[in-house]
XYZ file of C-alpha atoms in Angstrom:
409
model
C 0.225 -0.378 -0.018
C 1.291 3.174 -1.279
C 2.150 6.295 1.439
C -0.997 8.542 -0.251
C -3.149 5.607 0.240
C -2.090 5.092 3.768
C -2.574 8.561 4.868
C -6.524 8.369 3.646
C -7.153 5.200 5.840
C -5.481 6.529 8.775
C -7.986 7.915 11.581
C -7.342 11.838 12.059
C -7.792 13.385 15.774
C -10.259 15.930 16.241
C -8.973 19.396 15.921
C -5.757 17.564 14.221
C -4.314 18.823 10.987
C -2.517 16.580 8.536
C -0.365 17.462 5.811
C -0.070 16.262 2.749
C 1.880 16.645 -0.345
C -0.346 15.707 -2.489
C -3.423 18.382 -3.685
C -7.416 17.890 -2.265
C -8.911 14.148 -3.585
C -11.411 15.307 -6.313
C -14.883 13.841 -6.258
C -16.980 12.513 -8.641
C -19.672 14.954 -10.153
C -22.663 12.733 -9.032
C -26.635 14.281 -7.670
C -25.488 12.902 -4.242
C -22.428 15.133 -4.347
C -24.012 18.076 -6.057
C -26.124 18.303 -2.984
C -23.859 18.342 -0.421
C -21.872 21.270 -2.226
C -25.712 23.345 -2.558
C -25.891 22.869 1.139
C -22.265 23.762 2.034
C -22.421 26.972 0.066
C -26.296 27.533 1.423
C -24.512 27.450 5.063
C -21.795 29.731 4.283
C -24.054 32.549 3.014
C -26.763 32.284 6.205
C -23.316 32.642 8.181
C -22.122 35.436 6.480
C -25.748 37.339 6.254
C -26.094 36.758 10.005
C -22.597 38.017 10.519
C -23.090 41.290 8.669
C -26.981 41.791 10.455
C -24.959 41.509 13.514
C -22.450 44.141 12.612
C -25.185 46.650 11.542
C -26.700 46.143 14.904
C -23.786 46.674 16.807
C -23.705 50.316 14.930
C -26.527 51.332 15.368
C -26.894 50.339 19.309
C -29.429 47.776 18.857
C -29.728 44.004 18.972
C -31.794 41.800 17.258
C -34.389 41.609 19.999
C -35.233 45.275 18.371
C -34.364 48.579 20.046
C -35.102 49.036 23.972
C -38.509 50.784 23.629
C -39.467 47.891 21.433
C -37.989 45.191 23.335
C -40.489 46.541 26.137
C -43.399 47.613 23.827
C -46.659 46.197 25.403
C -50.242 46.119 23.778
C -52.875 48.199 25.133
C -55.809 46.812 26.834
C -57.894 44.358 24.795
C -54.889 43.331 22.965
C -52.536 40.344 23.274
C -49.692 41.274 24.889
C -46.322 41.046 23.338
C -43.509 41.358 25.108
C -39.803 40.294 24.074
C -36.932 40.410 26.554
C -33.264 39.292 26.232
C -33.835 37.673 29.627
C -36.871 35.595 29.416
C -39.198 34.073 26.684
C -42.571 33.631 28.521
C -44.850 31.309 26.435
C -47.952 31.505 29.032
C -50.932 33.564 27.414
C -51.062 37.101 28.580
C -54.489 38.521 31.107
C -55.387 40.741 28.064
C -54.945 38.340 25.138
C -58.245 37.261 23.311
C -57.896 33.853 24.301
C -57.245 34.149 28.003
C -60.757 33.592 28.836
C -61.238 30.372 27.240
C -57.939 29.083 28.420
C -59.223 29.848 32.074
C -62.326 28.180 32.055
C -60.479 24.925 30.537
C -58.280 25.284 33.648
C -61.115 24.826 36.189
C -62.272 28.581 36.778
C -65.519 29.034 35.728
C -67.593 31.886 34.238
C -71.014 33.260 36.138
C -73.198 31.563 34.031
C -71.315 27.915 34.727
C -70.929 28.590 38.647
C -72.908 27.902 41.338
C -74.445 29.671 43.844
C -72.599 29.934 47.439
C -74.520 28.190 50.346
C -73.993 31.512 51.855
C -75.346 33.928 49.183
C -78.310 34.759 51.398
C -75.773 35.830 53.730
C -73.824 37.503 51.486
C -76.328 39.540 50.226
C -77.353 40.762 53.714
C -74.251 41.845 54.462
C -73.608 43.978 51.254
C -77.196 45.423 51.616
C -77.505 46.287 54.880
C -77.839 50.134 55.966
C -74.929 52.562 56.976
C -74.565 54.809 60.018
C -72.454 57.331 57.705
C -73.914 60.106 55.560
C -75.175 59.084 52.103
C -73.900 61.262 49.415
C -76.062 64.164 48.227
C -77.511 64.379 44.807
C -75.250 67.314 43.935
C -72.425 64.750 44.252
C -74.462 62.098 42.410
C -74.595 65.127 39.319
C -70.840 65.510 40.015
C -70.368 61.857 39.482
C -72.608 61.053 36.412
C -70.619 64.199 34.867
C -67.313 62.772 35.416
C -68.170 59.438 34.239
C -69.797 60.558 31.107
C -66.218 62.946 29.962
C -64.038 60.202 31.132
C -61.949 58.911 28.177
C -59.880 56.415 29.174
C -59.507 53.367 32.059
C -57.156 55.733 34.238
C -59.739 58.118 34.737
C -62.382 55.780 34.965
C -60.674 54.824 38.339
C -59.341 58.285 39.070
C -62.830 59.670 39.310
C -64.587 56.238 40.767
C -62.061 55.090 43.577
C -62.343 58.107 45.642
C -66.282 58.584 45.539
C -67.576 55.091 45.701
C -64.510 52.835 48.388
C -63.966 53.466 51.884
C -60.434 54.630 52.781
C -59.500 52.664 56.090
C -57.662 55.142 58.664
C -56.173 51.556 59.843
C -52.554 51.733 58.205
C -51.802 48.346 58.713
C -55.248 47.857 56.119
C -54.446 48.974 52.749
C -54.763 49.042 48.850
C -52.645 48.173 46.230
C -53.005 49.136 42.507
C -52.321 46.794 39.272
C -49.816 45.115 41.055
C -48.313 41.919 39.641
C -48.329 38.438 41.477
C -45.505 37.661 40.769
C -44.591 35.338 43.764
C -47.983 33.395 43.749
C -46.664 29.708 42.629
C -46.867 28.792 39.034
C -48.969 25.804 37.256
C -50.844 25.163 40.310
C -53.655 24.260 38.046
C -56.057 27.147 37.493
C -53.039 29.387 36.462
C -51.533 26.803 33.953
C -50.217 28.487 30.498
C -51.735 31.904 31.806
C -49.571 34.831 33.102
C -49.327 35.951 37.105
C -52.688 38.023 37.517
C -52.891 41.345 37.949
C -55.564 43.215 39.599
C -56.443 46.318 39.182
C -56.806 46.615 42.784
C -56.383 44.612 46.026
C -57.049 45.438 49.649
C -55.816 43.681 52.647
C -53.548 43.560 55.636
C -49.561 44.503 55.044
C -47.655 41.344 55.910
C -46.499 43.131 59.196
C -49.840 42.478 60.542
C -49.145 38.840 60.752
C -46.461 39.005 63.455
C -44.832 36.924 64.858
C -46.497 34.434 62.295
C -44.049 34.394 59.227
C -46.692 34.245 57.093
C -44.419 34.206 53.919
C -41.821 31.424 55.258
C -45.032 29.068 56.254
C -47.461 29.932 53.469
C -45.400 31.099 50.781
C -46.669 32.977 47.714
C -50.052 31.618 47.765
C -50.606 33.624 50.621
C -47.725 36.676 50.527
C -48.625 37.331 46.292
C -45.614 39.222 45.616
C -42.316 40.661 47.110
C -41.974 43.350 49.731
C -41.550 43.724 53.365
C -44.921 45.231 53.457
C -46.458 42.932 50.963
C -50.855 42.559 50.957
C -51.049 39.073 52.853
C -54.421 36.748 52.382
C -56.271 39.404 50.691
C -60.013 38.768 50.332
C -61.205 41.486 47.989
C -59.806 42.053 44.733
C -61.211 44.742 41.914
C -61.045 45.204 38.190
C -62.022 48.212 35.994
C -62.538 49.398 32.314
C -62.515 52.067 30.489
C -65.685 53.897 28.484
C -66.631 51.034 25.755
C -64.079 48.408 26.841
C -64.853 45.084 27.406
C -66.353 44.093 30.169
C -66.835 40.109 29.778
C -62.745 40.339 30.064
C -63.100 42.166 33.135
C -65.192 39.439 34.319
C -62.886 37.103 33.533
C -59.637 38.976 34.858
C -61.411 39.218 38.041
C -62.815 35.453 38.366
C -58.714 34.563 38.019
C -58.168 36.936 40.599
C -60.783 35.659 43.050
C -59.395 31.734 42.501
C -56.076 33.176 43.204
C -57.223 34.657 46.912
C -59.016 31.487 47.101
C -56.161 29.289 46.442
C -54.150 31.369 49.489
C -57.051 31.154 51.795
C -57.270 27.582 51.940
C -53.947 27.365 52.097
C -53.707 29.394 55.339
C -57.052 27.053 56.494
C -54.896 23.899 55.286
C -52.118 25.281 57.858
C -54.862 25.755 60.640
C -56.436 22.308 59.950
C -60.126 24.071 59.854
C -61.016 24.419 56.254
C -64.338 26.348 54.974
C -67.718 24.609 55.098
C -68.346 23.033 51.711
C -69.336 25.730 49.242
C -68.895 29.185 51.350
C -67.696 31.791 50.093
C -65.414 34.445 51.828
C -63.485 36.016 48.779
C -64.992 38.727 46.957
C -64.459 40.988 43.684
C -65.985 43.376 41.555
C -65.681 44.984 38.251
C -66.750 48.493 37.149
C -66.583 50.895 34.356
C -67.692 53.952 36.127
C -71.168 53.250 34.739
C -71.960 49.530 35.873
C -71.234 47.472 38.715
C -70.959 43.536 39.480
C -70.237 42.115 42.554
C -69.146 38.431 42.728
C -68.576 35.550 45.176
C -65.518 33.254 44.634
C -65.174 29.831 45.735
C -63.721 26.472 45.215
C -65.562 23.240 44.834
C -64.848 19.663 43.450
C -66.782 18.004 40.325
C -66.085 14.314 39.594
C -62.825 14.708 40.417
C -62.381 18.246 38.392
C -61.492 21.520 40.959
C -63.399 23.758 39.747
C -63.333 27.716 41.039
C -66.814 29.284 41.218
C -67.840 33.071 40.750
C -70.989 33.607 41.024
C -72.679 37.189 41.061
C -74.395 38.684 44.050
C -75.079 41.664 42.941
C -74.943 44.431 40.414
C -76.300 48.014 39.333
C -76.041 50.681 37.017
C -74.301 53.351 39.403
C -75.627 56.471 36.527
C -79.027 55.275 36.189
C -80.332 57.174 39.295
C -79.694 58.791 42.456
C -81.255 55.695 44.253
C -79.476 53.416 42.455
C -75.996 55.607 42.554
C -76.348 55.291 46.654
C -76.716 51.556 46.385
C -74.016 50.578 44.456
C -71.669 52.662 46.690
C -73.316 51.105 50.140
C -73.059 47.915 48.435
C -69.031 48.454 47.487
C -68.054 49.846 51.332
C -70.127 46.612 52.940
C -68.001 44.716 50.661
C -65.197 46.306 51.883
C -65.960 45.761 55.647
C -66.863 41.989 55.286
C -63.556 41.514 53.274
C -61.734 43.147 55.856
C -63.365 41.202 58.731
C -62.382 37.931 57.063
C -59.103 38.794 56.427
C -58.539 39.869 60.226
C -60.136 37.060 61.671
C -58.211 34.515 59.363
C -54.914 36.207 60.547
C -56.174 36.348 64.166
C -56.564 32.710 63.814
C -53.146 32.210 62.222
C -51.408 34.387 64.872
C -53.066 32.171 67.919
C -51.743 28.920 66.320
C -48.310 30.096 65.918
C -47.737 30.937 69.325
C -49.470 27.966 70.749
C -47.285 25.933 68.957
C -44.315 27.782 70.433
C -45.740 27.585 74.135
C -46.194 31.010 74.313
C -49.483 32.107 76.578
C -51.201 34.963 75.254
C -52.220 37.837 77.617
C -55.762 37.777 78.556
C -57.370 40.533 76.247
C -59.937 43.097 77.808
C -63.409 43.045 76.515
C -63.794 46.220 75.008
C -67.414 47.783 73.472
C -66.893 47.971 69.397
C -65.431 51.276 68.199
C -68.171 53.987 67.312
C -66.774 54.743 63.481
C -67.401 58.651 63.105
C -68.523 60.053 59.850
C -64.830 61.535 58.765
C -63.637 57.660 59.322
C -66.201 56.154 57.055
C -67.078 58.819 54.465
C -64.811 61.554 53.593
C -67.736 62.577 51.281
C -70.720 62.828 53.198
C -68.644 65.523 56.051
C -71.181 68.306 56.557
C -73.559 66.901 54.693
C -77.220 68.787 56.114
C -79.107 66.157 54.275
C -78.414 63.534 56.761
C -79.489 63.039 60.357
C -75.972 62.068 61.938
C -74.701 62.182 65.251
C -72.093 65.343 65.998
C -70.882 64.168 69.046
C -69.950 60.471 68.642
C -67.484 59.542 71.668
C -65.810 56.301 72.218
C -66.906 54.877 75.390
C -64.719 55.005 78.601
C -63.373 51.651 79.548
C -61.968 51.456 82.949
C -59.211 49.246 83.510
C -59.347 45.891 85.452
C -58.616 46.630 89.141
C -55.417 44.760 90.681
C -55.447 41.190 91.868
């Protein structure tokens, strides 16, 4: 065997170069070899084109993902969210995408038409329709409201015009609202949120994480209870809300509220599992509402098992047209404030149970509480719009009853 033939037979190490005295071996002109040559030439052209694009991008200060503004570009309300990032490529469906309601339904988040009424429906309706001791808004305030809604041009304006006059602003610093907060700490793929981006309610109301001390809510319950990062994150909220601008899709707002409610129900059940005392089946303690300033819809949320499938129900418990009449406006405002009070009561009761169980597990004997009478809420605390309202007969000298301290033993 000649040396040249031997050279062709010897195996070559990867990366090594073998010097040969003779010229490169010519190949036969066959269809198979022509196809190989075409593939090699095509690969070289693609590589050269890619290199030229990268060089041009470097020269103009952009990347293949586009300019910094394009990378952060997000569609407006009603369109699918298209956010591209060099750090993450999320394939989940946004809560503003057209396919979101259908995917949520397939995941077990039921629409109101498919939801069952909660077992405590009558009790819920009685609580949100009860009369309040605080002053009602005047007719002139109603006229101002209808004018503001008629002239609103977008969702931000609707929120600005509605929440100060419809919602109660609590003086308790430990109980607060958060606006348009992404629930990024909520667990992924728990069933109902499979393939869906994290919920982002327009508003949530609840206790601050600091109000749960000494119970370590984040460590014991995780993101199901403490749904976003921060030392003062709202924890175990019982109320969420969604707004829409004039002429926008209230059906989408309803689907978003259903998703919000499912997250809050999941968090409450996580806490009840820790306590070992689940809710009575079919009873709702989580609520939400949707509004565009004209229409108001209030929902109750709970979870139930149906033939081995976990389903999150969203049942309508009240609705009204806020601008239909002065009486309708007062009714809707009263229902919302009662709903807030109910959610606050449920949040505080759950917090107290968690703290009690935690302290008992540590062997700490809580101090015997003094049974104080319930505080009397003044009009200024409950209704900033009702101050100096001549149309309402309200007490002017409401005082907290004096409580004598217990005598020493």
